[in-house]
Amino acid sequence: MTVLSDIRLPASRAETVADALLQPILAGAWRPHDRLPSEHALAETHGVSRAVVREAIARLKSDGYVETRQGKGAFVAAAPGGNAFRLDMAADDDHLLELRMLIEADCAALAAERHTERDLHNLRAAQAAMRDAVAAGGLGLAEDIRFHDVLAEAAHNPALRRFAAFVGRHAREAMQLARLSQLREQNRLAEIEAEHGAIIAAVASRDPAAARTAVQNHIASGLRRHGL
Amino acid sequence: MTVLSDIRLPASRAETVADALLQPILAGAWRPHDRLPSEHALAETHGVSRAVVREAIARLKSDGYVETRQGKGAFVAAAPGGNAFRLDMAADDDHLLELRMLIEADCAALAAERHTERDLHNLRAAQAAMRDAVAAGGLGLAEDIRFHDVLAEAAHNPALRRFAAFVGRHAREAMQLARLSQLREQNRLAEIEAEHGAIIAAVASRDPAAARTAVQNHIASGLRRHGL
DNA sequence: GGGCTAAACCTGCCTGACAAGCTAGACAAA
DNA sequence: TTTGTCTAGCTTGTCAGGCAGGTTTAGCCC
């Protein structure tokens, strides 16, 4: 299942062309408002059909790297890449994990200020669910993800919550969650639960600084658990 | 120039189809690993050609919402939207601006801990450039953007810096920068410079908490200046 | 020179076709 | 009946050619 998704599929021709077009934009060789070669010319130089070129340009367009105007051509956007933020390219693991720690700390600090009774209830329920999952012999991975999402929800900022989920997913991938199976033997799942409890306590006491610290401690411990 | 980019272009058919396909995915009506209708069927139901459907699916693919496999079909991705983070959809302005404040505060706090002499020099140079631009009768908009980017650079986390620039651009759009022209009359550009100076001082004294506060004060003042 | 027109580009979109991967059912063999 | 093979029919990936509509440009006429 997950193994299959790790296999690097051979990039389609459209992706190949898209990357080839993206490179000079990122490198600055093609500057904003510069005109790209015509679809016909690109098809010829890359040895593909126009349909493939159009698909490649469609991808760059949706990411905000290029803009097209009928009859005029395709142009490098004024603010290249302004539509979408990606972490898959040139994202150092250390920096990614630090970004996650910052975001989650922000979530916790806001949650400490704004949480409702319902938020607290959800946090405790999420922690209980993880405890049950571990007791049942599982790793509680889904429940851990759920806990962090509930924490982000308590910050009452949907944009922040969405980004926390986005960064969290990438961070977990970077940490190679397969190694989580080691955790059980080392009996460290209790540690995680204690740290989650500390976060809940800080949030419940409406102490932003303490909540921030509790999250930093939790994620730093997580990195240590994974030997990072 | 900038006015033109404000005009809402009529969405292309490919975009229309892409949005139509995205909706049930975001709403959860189509769950991960569900199979989408075939390109032929989608073309028929939406009254477009297969090429348009392919362009729409290409966009969803690059954002990580769907995955396709030759001979099998197109499927909702295991983690929909995992490739790209977007702010243009369903992003409340208030939440967006708060997100920006959090990120920039994180940048300042890290900068306070990690900045080099060169970073400090760059910060002061950026502030001086803005002062010069204002003295020359301009608004110093580009210089302001540059100042905030230099601050993010001083945090020494490229992923964080890229995201700060991403959020900053969207936040500035949300603030309707056209209104910046009012600033000059109100002689509030001096305020901005003073606030930038406070940030530099906090960073230079290696005080993360003070740097965080200075940024929060700066951005909150900016919102006030824009009547938000 | 100034204004108009037509030709030559460009992107947006369509049609029809073939190649390659995959699936299910028919069908023959044990 | 069970097993193995094969084929027909689906899917996506790619190609070629064409038309419609917008834009530029060069040439022509006044």
Short mmCIF file of C-alpha atoms (C1' of nucleotides) in Angstrom, two decimals:
data_model
loop_
_atom_site.label_atom_id
_atom_site.label_comp_id
_atom_site.label_asym_id
_atom_site.label_seq_id
_atom_site.Cartn_x
_atom_site.Cartn_y
_atom_site.Cartn_z
CA MET A 1 0.00 0.00 0.00
CA THR A 2 2.19 2.77 1.27
CA VAL A 3 5.15 1.05 -0.23
CA LEU A 4 3.68 1.43 -3.66
CA SER A 5 3.26 5.16 -3.27
CA ASP A 6 6.97 5.41 -2.57
CA ILE A 7 7.83 4.10 -5.99
CA ARG A 8 8.81 6.96 -8.20
CA LEU A 9 6.55 6.66 -11.17
CA PRO A 10 8.08 7.61 -14.50
CA ALA A 11 7.17 11.24 -15.00
CA SER A 12 4.69 11.80 -17.79
CA ARG A 13 5.82 13.90 -20.71
CA ALA A 14 3.62 16.73 -19.54
CA GLU A 15 5.38 16.77 -16.18
CA THR A 16 8.75 16.65 -17.88
CA VAL A 17 7.90 19.63 -20.02
CA ALA A 18 6.40 21.48 -17.04
CA ASP A 19 9.59 21.02 -15.04
CA ALA A 20 11.66 22.11 -18.01
CA LEU A 21 9.62 25.29 -18.24
CA LEU A 22 9.63 25.89 -14.49
CA GLN A 23 13.39 25.77 -14.17
CA PRO A 24 14.25 29.01 -15.99
CA ILE A 25 11.44 30.75 -14.14
CA LEU A 26 12.69 29.70 -10.73
CA ALA A 27 16.26 30.44 -11.72
CA GLY A 28 15.27 33.89 -12.85
CA ALA A 29 16.40 33.38 -16.43
CA TRP A 30 12.83 34.15 -17.49
CA ARG A 31 11.68 37.21 -15.62
CA PRO A 32 8.11 38.31 -14.85
CA HIS A 33 6.20 39.54 -17.90
CA ASP A 34 8.60 37.75 -20.24
CA ARG A 35 6.88 35.88 -22.99
CA LEU A 36 7.29 32.13 -23.26
CA PRO A 37 7.79 30.46 -26.62
CA SER A 38 4.54 29.61 -28.36
CA GLU A 39 2.89 26.27 -27.72
CA HIS A 40 3.74 25.24 -31.26
CA ALA A 41 7.41 26.09 -30.77
CA LEU A 42 7.57 24.34 -27.39
CA ALA A 43 5.96 21.24 -28.86
CA GLU A 44 8.61 21.16 -31.56
CA THR A 45 11.62 21.81 -29.31
CA HIS A 46 10.52 19.19 -26.77
CA GLY A 47 9.46 16.69 -29.38
CA VAL A 48 5.92 16.34 -28.09
CA SER A 49 2.47 17.24 -29.29
CA ARG A 50 0.75 20.50 -28.54
CA ALA A 51 -1.66 18.74 -26.17
CA VAL A 52 1.23 17.80 -23.90
CA VAL A 53 2.56 21.35 -23.94
CA ARG A 54 -0.89 22.68 -23.09
CA GLU A 55 -1.15 20.30 -20.14
CA ALA A 56 2.26 21.40 -18.87
CA ILE A 57 1.35 25.06 -19.16
CA ALA A 58 -1.98 24.37 -17.45
CA ARG A 59 -0.11 23.12 -14.43
CA LEU A 60 2.17 26.15 -14.32
CA LYS A 61 -0.87 28.35 -14.73
CA SER A 62 -2.72 26.83 -11.80
CA ASP A 63 0.34 27.30 -9.61
CA GLY A 64 0.56 30.91 -10.66
CA TYR A 65 3.86 30.74 -12.50
CA VAL A 66 2.54 31.73 -15.91
CA GLU A 67 -0.46 33.56 -17.26
CA THR A 68 -1.88 33.14 -20.75
CA ARG A 69 -3.89 35.48 -22.85
CA GLN A 70 -5.66 34.34 -25.96
CA GLY A 71 -4.06 35.74 -29.04
CA LYS A 72 -1.03 37.12 -27.23
CA GLY A 73 0.79 34.18 -25.73
CA ALA A 74 1.95 32.86 -22.37
CA PHE A 75 3.84 35.07 -19.95
CA VAL A 76 5.74 34.63 -16.71
CA ALA A 77 3.40 35.80 -13.94
CA ALA A 78 4.09 39.05 -12.12
CA ALA A 79 4.47 37.13 -8.85
CA PRO A 80 5.59 33.65 -9.92
CA GLY A 81 4.25 30.86 -7.74
CA GLY A 82 1.82 33.12 -5.97
CA ASN A 83 -1.13 30.74 -6.14
CA ALA A 84 0.18 27.69 -4.39
CA PHE A 85 2.75 26.93 -1.72
CA ARG A 86 4.61 23.66 -2.05
CA LEU A 87 6.89 21.86 0.33
CA ASP A 88 7.93 18.99 -1.88
CA MET A 89 10.59 20.98 -3.68
CA ALA A 90 13.83 21.81 -2.00
CA ALA A 91 12.49 21.41 1.50
CA ASP A 92 15.19 20.46 3.97
CA ASP A 93 13.82 18.07 6.58
CA ASP A 94 15.23 20.04 9.49
CA HIS A 95 13.65 23.24 8.29
CA LEU A 96 10.37 21.51 7.57
CA LEU A 97 10.20 20.03 11.06
CA GLU A 98 11.05 23.38 12.59
CA LEU A 99 8.30 25.01 10.56
CA ARG A 100 5.88 22.48 11.94
CA MET A 101 6.98 23.21 15.48
CA LEU A 102 6.47 26.95 14.98
CA ILE A 103 3.01 26.49 13.50
CA GLU A 104 1.82 24.08 16.13
CA ALA A 105 3.16 26.34 18.86
CA ASP A 106 1.18 29.21 17.33
CA CYS A 107 -1.89 27.01 17.31
CA ALA A 108 -1.41 26.12 20.96
CA ALA A 109 -0.86 29.75 21.97
CA LEU A 110 -4.02 30.87 20.21
CA ALA A 111 -5.93 27.89 21.55
CA ALA A 112 -4.94 28.89 25.06
CA GLU A 113 -6.52 32.28 24.49
CA ARG A 114 -9.63 31.30 22.57
CA HIS A 115 -10.62 27.74 23.36
CA THR A 116 -14.20 26.97 24.28
CA GLU A 117 -15.47 24.31 26.61
CA ARG A 118 -16.25 22.24 23.58
CA ASP A 119 -12.65 22.54 22.35
CA LEU A 120 -11.37 21.31 25.70
CA HIS A 121 -13.80 18.42 25.59
CA ASN A 122 -12.65 17.51 22.07
CA LEU A 123 -9.00 17.65 23.12
CA ARG A 124 -9.61 15.33 26.05
CA ALA A 125 -11.68 13.02 23.88
CA ALA A 126 -8.89 12.89 21.30
CA GLN A 127 -6.39 12.04 23.99
CA ALA A 128 -8.66 9.34 25.36
CA ALA A 129 -9.11 7.90 21.88
CA MET A 130 -5.37 7.67 21.46
CA ARG A 131 -5.02 6.00 24.86
CA ASP A 132 -7.66 3.44 23.88
CA ALA A 133 -5.99 2.77 20.54
CA VAL A 134 -2.67 2.15 22.25
CA ALA A 135 -4.29 -0.04 24.87
CA ALA A 136 -5.84 -2.07 22.05
CA GLY A 137 -2.38 -2.76 20.73
CA GLY A 138 -2.28 -0.14 18.02
CA LEU A 139 0.08 2.76 17.56
CA GLY A 140 -2.64 5.40 17.69
CA LEU A 141 -1.22 7.13 14.66
CA ALA A 142 -4.55 8.33 13.29
CA GLU A 143 -5.57 9.38 16.78
CA ASP A 144 -2.35 11.37 17.19
CA ILE A 145 -3.04 13.20 13.95
CA ARG A 146 -6.56 13.83 15.18
CA PHE A 147 -5.28 15.28 18.45
CA HIS A 148 -3.11 17.80 16.68
CA ASP A 149 -5.94 18.75 14.37
CA VAL A 150 -8.28 19.32 17.30
CA LEU A 151 -5.62 21.54 18.86
CA ALA A 152 -5.38 23.55 15.64
CA GLU A 153 -9.16 23.77 15.52
CA ALA A 154 -9.18 25.30 18.99
CA ALA A 155 -7.14 28.21 17.62
CA HIS A 156 -10.24 29.24 15.69
CA ASN A 157 -8.41 30.23 12.53
CA PRO A 158 -9.33 27.98 9.59
CA ALA A 159 -6.43 29.14 7.43
CA LEU A 160 -3.98 28.35 10.22
CA ARG A 161 -5.66 25.00 10.82
CA ARG A 162 -5.43 24.05 7.15
CA PHE A 163 -1.77 25.00 7.02
CA ALA A 164 -1.03 23.12 10.24
CA ALA A 165 -2.55 19.99 8.70
CA PHE A 166 -0.58 20.57 5.50
CA VAL A 167 2.75 20.99 7.28
CA GLY A 168 1.97 18.19 9.68
CA ARG A 169 1.45 15.71 6.88
CA HIS A 170 4.72 16.63 5.21
CA ALA A 171 6.57 16.58 8.51
CA ARG A 172 5.28 13.12 9.36
CA GLU A 173 6.41 11.87 5.97
CA ALA A 174 9.82 13.38 6.53
CA MET A 175 10.07 11.63 9.88
CA GLN A 176 9.51 8.28 8.15
CA LEU A 177 6.62 7.12 10.24
CA ALA A 178 7.45 3.52 9.50
CA ARG A 179 9.85 3.83 12.36
CA LEU A 180 6.92 4.41 14.66
CA SER A 181 6.77 0.67 15.12
CA GLN A 182 9.90 0.96 17.24
CA LEU A 183 8.02 3.14 19.65
CA ARG A 184 5.93 0.38 21.08
CA GLU A 185 8.86 -1.75 22.15
CA GLN A 186 10.53 1.20 23.70
CA ASN A 187 7.35 1.85 25.61
CA ARG A 188 7.47 5.49 24.73
CA LEU A 189 3.84 5.89 23.85
CA ALA A 190 3.24 6.80 27.48
CA GLU A 191 5.61 9.72 26.98
CA ILE A 192 3.52 11.01 24.11
CA GLU A 193 0.38 10.83 26.15
CA ALA A 194 1.99 12.72 29.01
CA GLU A 195 3.12 15.44 26.63
CA HIS A 196 -0.33 15.72 25.13
CA GLY A 197 -1.67 16.05 28.64
CA ALA A 198 0.76 18.88 29.34
CA ILE A 199 -0.49 20.70 26.23
CA ILE A 200 -4.09 20.30 27.31
CA ALA A 201 -3.28 21.57 30.78
CA ALA A 202 -1.53 24.65 29.43
CA VAL A 203 -4.38 25.39 27.05
CA ALA A 204 -6.98 24.86 29.76
CA SER A 205 -5.22 27.30 32.05
CA ARG A 206 -5.30 29.90 29.26
CA ASP A 207 -1.55 30.38 29.33
CA PRO A 208 -0.30 31.02 25.76
CA ALA A 209 3.38 30.98 26.67
CA ALA A 210 3.06 27.70 28.53
CA ALA A 211 1.08 26.18 25.66
CA ARG A 212 3.77 27.26 23.22
CA THR A 213 6.46 25.74 25.39
CA ALA A 214 4.50 22.52 25.85
CA VAL A 215 4.18 22.05 22.09
CA GLN A 216 7.83 22.82 21.49
CA ASN A 217 8.74 20.28 24.11
CA HIS A 218 6.37 17.71 22.61
CA ILE A 219 7.69 18.03 19.09
CA ALA A 220 11.30 18.22 20.17
CA SER A 221 10.76 15.01 22.14
CA GLY A 222 9.19 13.48 19.07
CA LEU A 223 12.25 14.26 17.04
CA ARG A 224 14.45 12.76 19.75
CA ARG A 225 12.30 9.64 19.75
CA HIS A 226 12.96 9.31 16.06
CA GLY A 227 16.66 9.79 16.48
CA LEU A 228 16.73 13.18 14.81
CA MET B 1 -1.22 47.40 -15.14
CA THR B 2 -2.21 46.22 -11.73
CA VAL B 3 -5.74 47.24 -12.52
CA LEU B 4 -5.88 44.72 -15.31
CA SER B 5 -4.91 41.88 -13.03
CA ASP B 6 -7.82 42.79 -10.79
CA ILE B 7 -10.30 42.08 -13.53
CA ARG B 8 -11.87 38.71 -12.97
CA LEU B 9 -11.28 36.91 -16.20
CA PRO B 10 -14.04 34.55 -17.28
CA ALA B 11 -12.98 31.15 -16.05
CA SER B 12 -11.87 28.83 -18.82
CA ARG B 13 -13.84 25.67 -19.34
CA ALA B 14 -10.99 23.63 -17.91
CA GLU B 15 -11.13 25.67 -14.71
CA THR B 16 -14.88 25.28 -14.54
CA VAL B 17 -14.61 21.53 -14.84
CA ALA B 18 -11.74 21.42 -12.34
CA ASP B 19 -13.80 23.31 -9.77
CA ALA B 20 -16.77 21.07 -10.42
CA LEU B 21 -14.60 18.03 -9.77
CA LEU B 22 -12.92 19.56 -6.73
CA GLN B 23 -16.15 20.33 -4.94
CA PRO B 24 -17.25 16.77 -4.15
CA ILE B 25 -13.70 15.95 -3.08
CA LEU B 26 -13.50 18.84 -0.64
CA ALA B 27 -17.02 18.14 0.59
CA GLY B 28 -16.12 14.52 1.20
CA ALA B 29 -18.73 13.18 -1.17
CA TRP B 30 -15.92 11.50 -3.07
CA ARG B 31 -13.65 9.82 -0.57
CA PRO B 32 -9.98 8.85 -0.95
CA HIS B 33 -9.40 5.94 -3.32
CA ASP B 34 -12.81 6.48 -4.93
CA ARG B 35 -12.72 6.30 -8.69
CA LEU B 36 -13.71 9.32 -10.72
CA PRO B 37 -15.86 8.94 -13.83
CA SER B 38 -13.82 8.28 -16.95
CA GLU B 39 -12.57 11.19 -19.01
CA HIS B 40 -15.00 10.26 -21.74
CA ALA B 41 -17.93 10.30 -19.32
CA LEU B 42 -16.85 13.58 -17.74
CA ALA B 43 -16.49 15.15 -21.17
CA GLU B 44 -20.01 14.13 -22.01
CA THR B 45 -21.63 15.21 -18.75
CA HIS B 46 -19.91 18.60 -18.81
CA GLY B 47 -20.43 19.15 -22.49
CA VAL B 48 -16.75 19.65 -23.31
CA SER B 49 -14.08 17.73 -25.15
CA ARG B 50 -11.82 15.20 -23.58
CA ALA B 51 -8.88 17.60 -23.89
CA VAL B 52 -10.59 20.04 -21.55
CA VAL B 53 -11.31 17.29 -19.04
CA ARG B 54 -7.69 16.20 -19.21
CA GLU B 55 -6.54 19.76 -18.50
CA ALA B 56 -8.86 19.96 -15.51
CA ILE B 57 -7.66 16.66 -14.13
CA ALA B 58 -4.06 17.71 -14.71
CA ARG B 59 -4.59 20.63 -12.36
CA LEU B 60 -6.16 18.45 -9.68
CA LYS B 61 -3.31 16.00 -10.14
CA SER B 62 -0.61 18.61 -9.63
CA ASP B 63 -2.34 19.83 -6.47
CA GLY B 64 -2.48 16.29 -5.18
CA TYR B 65 -6.23 15.86 -5.16
CA VAL B 66 -6.38 13.02 -7.66
CA GLU B 67 -4.02 10.39 -8.97
CA THR B 68 -4.32 8.68 -12.33
CA ARG B 69 -3.10 5.33 -13.52
CA GLN B 70 -3.05 4.37 -17.13
CA GLY B 71 -5.61 1.72 -17.89
CA LYS B 72 -7.32 1.95 -14.50
CA GLY B 73 -8.69 5.45 -14.20
CA ALA B 74 -8.47 8.52 -11.97
CA PHE B 75 -8.82 8.24 -8.21
CA VAL B 76 -9.18 10.59 -5.30
CA ALA B 77 -5.75 10.80 -3.66
CA ALA B 78 -5.11 9.19 -0.29
CA ALA B 79 -4.35 12.61 1.20
CA PRO B 80 -6.27 15.05 -0.98
CA GLY B 81 -4.55 18.38 -1.47
CA GLY B 82 -1.30 17.17 -0.02
CA ASN B 83 0.91 18.69 -2.69
CA ALA B 84 0.01 22.34 -2.59
CA PHE B 85 -1.36 24.79 -0.06
CA ARG B 86 -3.62 27.53 -1.41
CA LEU B 87 -4.97 30.62 0.23
CA ASP B 88 -7.18 31.86 -2.59
CA MET B 89 -10.02 29.56 -1.74
CA ALA B 90 -12.21 30.23 1.23
CA ALA B 91 -9.67 32.34 3.05
CA ASP B 92 -11.23 34.87 5.34
CA ASP B 93 -9.26 38.11 5.32
CA ASP B 94 -9.11 38.37 9.09
CA HIS B 95 -7.72 34.87 9.41
CA LEU B 96 -5.27 35.46 6.60
CA LEU B 97 -3.93 38.61 8.21
CA GLU B 98 -3.64 36.88 11.56
CA LEU B 99 -1.75 34.04 9.93
CA ARG B 100 0.66 36.56 8.51
CA MET B 101 1.20 38.12 11.91
CA LEU B 102 1.95 34.74 13.47
CA ILE B 103 4.42 33.80 10.76
CA GLU B 104 6.25 37.10 10.81
CA ALA B 105 6.43 36.97 14.60
CA ASP B 106 7.98 33.53 14.32
CA CYS B 107 10.48 34.90 11.82
CA ALA B 108 11.40 37.74 14.15
CA ALA B 109 11.78 35.47 17.16
CA LEU B 110 14.08 33.12 15.24
CA ALA B 111 15.95 36.06 13.78
CA ALA B 112 16.59 37.36 17.25
CA GLU B 113 18.25 34.07 18.13
CA ARG B 114 20.16 33.37 14.95
CA HIS B 115 20.92 36.57 13.11
CA THR B 116 24.43 37.23 11.89
CA GLU B 117 26.17 40.55 11.54
CA ARG B 118 25.37 40.41 7.87
CA ASP B 119 21.66 39.96 8.60
CA LEU B 120 21.69 43.02 10.83
CA HIS B 121 23.45 44.97 8.13
CA ASN B 122 20.89 43.88 5.56
CA LEU B 123 18.04 44.84 7.85
CA ARG B 124 19.43 48.32 8.39
CA ALA B 125 20.14 48.69 4.69
CA ALA B 126 16.57 47.68 3.87
CA GLN B 127 15.26 50.23 6.34
CA ALA B 128 17.49 52.92 4.87
CA ALA B 129 16.32 52.06 1.37
CA MET B 130 12.74 52.49 2.44
CA ARG B 131 13.58 55.82 4.08
CA ASP B 132 15.23 56.97 0.86
CA ALA B 133 12.28 55.85 -1.24
CA VAL B 134 9.87 57.76 0.96
CA ALA B 135 12.13 60.82 0.95
CA ALA B 136 12.13 60.64 -2.85
CA GLY B 137 8.37 60.93 -2.81
CA GLY B 138 7.52 57.26 -3.25
CA LEU B 139 5.59 54.97 -0.99
CA GLY B 140 8.45 52.56 -0.47
CA LEU B 141 6.19 49.60 -1.12
CA ALA B 142 8.81 47.41 -2.74
CA GLU B 143 11.26 48.40 -0.04
CA ASP B 144 8.78 47.45 2.67
CA ILE B 145 8.35 44.03 1.10
CA ARG B 146 12.11 43.74 0.93
CA PHE B 147 12.47 44.61 4.63
CA HIS B 148 10.11 41.85 5.66
CA ASP B 149 11.88 39.38 3.39
CA VAL B 150 15.25 40.26 4.90
CA LEU B 151 13.76 39.72 8.34
CA ALA B 152 12.51 36.30 7.26
CA GLU B 153 15.92 35.53 5.79
CA ALA B 154 17.53 36.27 9.14
CA ALA B 155 15.51 33.41 10.63
CA HIS B 156 17.71 31.06 8.58
CA ASN B 157 14.89 28.71 7.61
CA PRO B 158 14.27 28.72 3.85
CA ALA B 159 10.91 26.96 4.12
CA LEU B 160 9.71 29.50 6.67
CA ARG B 161 11.03 32.34 4.53
CA ARG B 162 9.22 31.07 1.44
CA PHE B 163 5.99 30.70 3.34
CA ALA B 164 6.34 34.15 4.90
CA ALA B 165 6.68 35.63 1.42
CA PHE B 166 3.70 33.61 0.23
CA VAL B 167 1.45 34.70 3.07
CA GLY B 168 2.73 38.25 2.91
CA ARG B 169 1.77 38.61 -0.72
CA HIS B 170 -1.75 37.35 -0.12
CA ALA B 171 -2.13 39.50 2.98
CA ARG B 172 -1.07 42.61 1.10
CA GLU B 173 -3.61 41.84 -1.59
CA ALA B 174 -6.28 41.37 1.05
CA MET B 175 -5.39 44.74 2.53
CA GLN B 176 -6.04 46.40 -0.82
CA LEU B 177 -2.75 48.13 -1.16
CA ALA B 178 -4.26 50.75 -3.40
CA ARG B 179 -5.25 52.44 -0.20
CA LEU B 180 -1.59 52.84 0.61
CA SER B 181 -1.75 56.13 -1.24
CA GLN B 182 -3.69 57.51 1.66
CA LEU B 183 -0.75 56.87 3.90
CA ARG B 184 1.36 59.65 2.54
CA GLU B 185 -1.15 62.37 3.25
CA GLN B 186 -1.65 61.08 6.71
CA ASN B 187 2.09 61.22 7.18
CA ARG B 188 2.11 57.80 8.68
CA LEU B 189 5.10 56.49 6.82
CA ALA B 190 7.22 57.72 9.71
CA GLU B 191 5.25 55.40 11.96
CA ILE B 192 6.16 52.45 9.81
CA GLU B 193 9.82 53.34 9.91
CA ALA B 194 9.73 53.64 13.67
CA GLU B 195 8.11 50.24 13.97
CA HIS B 196 10.69 48.70 11.66
CA GLY B 197 13.34 50.25 13.86
CA ALA B 198 11.81 48.65 16.93
CA ILE B 199 11.93 45.26 15.23
CA ILE B 200 15.58 45.71 14.33
CA ALA B 201 16.41 46.76 17.89
CA ALA B 202 14.68 43.72 19.36
CA VAL B 203 16.42 41.39 16.92
CA ALA B 204 19.78 43.02 17.52
CA SER B 205 19.43 42.56 21.27
CA ARG B 206 18.73 38.87 20.67
CA ASP B 207 15.43 39.00 22.52
CA PRO B 208 12.94 36.62 20.82
CA ALA B 209 9.98 37.66 22.92
CA ALA B 210 10.59 41.34 22.29
CA ALA B 211 11.03 40.69 18.56
CA ARG B 212 7.75 38.78 18.49
CA THR B 213 5.97 41.60 20.27
CA ALA B 214 7.50 44.22 17.99
CA VAL B 215 6.23 42.43 14.90
CA GLN B 216 2.78 41.94 16.36
CA ASN B 217 2.68 45.63 17.18
CA HIS B 218 3.87 46.54 13.68
CA ILE B 219 1.30 44.46 11.86
CA ALA B 220 -1.51 45.39 14.19
CA SER B 221 -0.65 49.04 13.56
CA GLY B 222 -0.66 48.34 9.85
CA LEU B 223 -4.15 46.94 10.06
CA ARG B 224 -5.26 49.97 12.03
CA ARG B 225 -3.71 52.24 9.42
CA HIS B 226 -5.82 50.46 6.82
CA GLY B 227 -8.94 50.80 8.87
CA LEU B 228 -9.24 47.11 9.61
"C1'" DG C 1 2.05 60.75 -42.53
"C1'" DG C 2 -2.51 58.74 -40.98
"C1'" DG C 3 -5.94 55.43 -41.13
"C1'" DC C 4 -7.77 51.07 -42.78
"C1'" DT C 5 -7.43 46.25 -44.10
"C1'" DA C 6 -5.84 41.76 -44.51
"C1'" DA C 7 -2.54 38.36 -43.47
"C1'" DA C 8 -0.02 35.98 -39.96
"C1'" DC C 9 0.41 34.81 -35.36
"C1'" DC C 10 -1.29 33.33 -30.89
"C1'" DT C 11 -4.26 30.62 -27.47
"C1'" DG C 12 -8.78 28.06 -26.63
"C1'" DC C 13 -11.20 24.27 -28.00
"C1'" DC C 14 -12.74 20.28 -30.75
"C1'" DT C 15 -12.63 15.80 -33.39
"C1'" DG C 16 -10.81 11.43 -34.32
"C1'" DA C 17 -7.41 8.18 -33.82
"C1'" DC C 18 -3.83 4.95 -32.01
"C1'" DA C 19 -0.75 3.02 -28.27
"C1'" DA C 20 -0.27 1.02 -23.79
"C1'" DG C 21 -1.97 -0.66 -19.35
"C1'" DC C 22 -5.59 -3.10 -16.99
"C1'" DT C 23 -9.88 -6.07 -16.09
"C1'" DA C 24 -13.32 -9.33 -16.58
"C1'" DG C 25 -15.40 -12.88 -18.88
"C1'" DA C 26 -15.24 -16.54 -22.31
"C1'" DC C 27 -13.12 -20.70 -23.25
"C1'" DA C 28 -10.19 -24.58 -23.48
"C1'" DA C 29 -7.48 -27.95 -20.82
"C1'" DA C 30 -6.70 -30.80 -16.79
"C1'" DT D 1 -15.22 -28.50 -11.15
"C1'" DT D 2 -11.06 -26.20 -11.27
"C1'" DT D 3 -7.34 -23.98 -13.47
"C1'" DG D 4 -4.95 -21.45 -16.85
"C1'" DT D 5 -4.98 -18.71 -21.06
"C1'" DC D 6 -6.68 -15.45 -24.10
"C1'" DT D 7 -9.30 -11.96 -25.94
"C1'" DA D 8 -12.53 -8.10 -26.06
"C1'" DG D 9 -13.33 -3.90 -24.04
"C1'" DC D 10 -12.49 -0.61 -20.92
"C1'" DT D 11 -9.14 3.08 -19.13
"C1'" DT D 12 -5.45 6.89 -19.59
"C1'" DG D 13 -1.47 8.84 -22.53
"C1'" DT D 14 -0.33 10.84 -26.76
"C1'" DC D 15 -0.64 12.47 -31.38
"C1'" DA D 16 -2.25 15.00 -35.67
"C1'" DG D 17 -5.03 18.28 -37.77
"C1'" DG D 18 -8.39 21.70 -37.75
"C1'" DC D 19 -11.54 25.77 -36.63
"C1'" DA D 20 -12.82 29.91 -33.79
"C1'" DG D 21 -11.63 34.10 -31.80
"C1'" DG D 22 -8.29 37.56 -30.18
"C1'" DT D 23 -3.86 40.26 -31.29
"C1'" DT D 24 -0.18 42.05 -33.89
"C1'" DT D 25 1.94 43.79 -37.97
"C1'" DA D 26 2.86 45.04 -42.45
"C1'" DG D 27 1.20 46.93 -46.49
"C1'" DC D 28 -1.99 49.57 -48.99
"C1'" DC D 29 -4.82 53.54 -49.96
"C1'" DC D 30 -6.04 58.18 -49.05
#
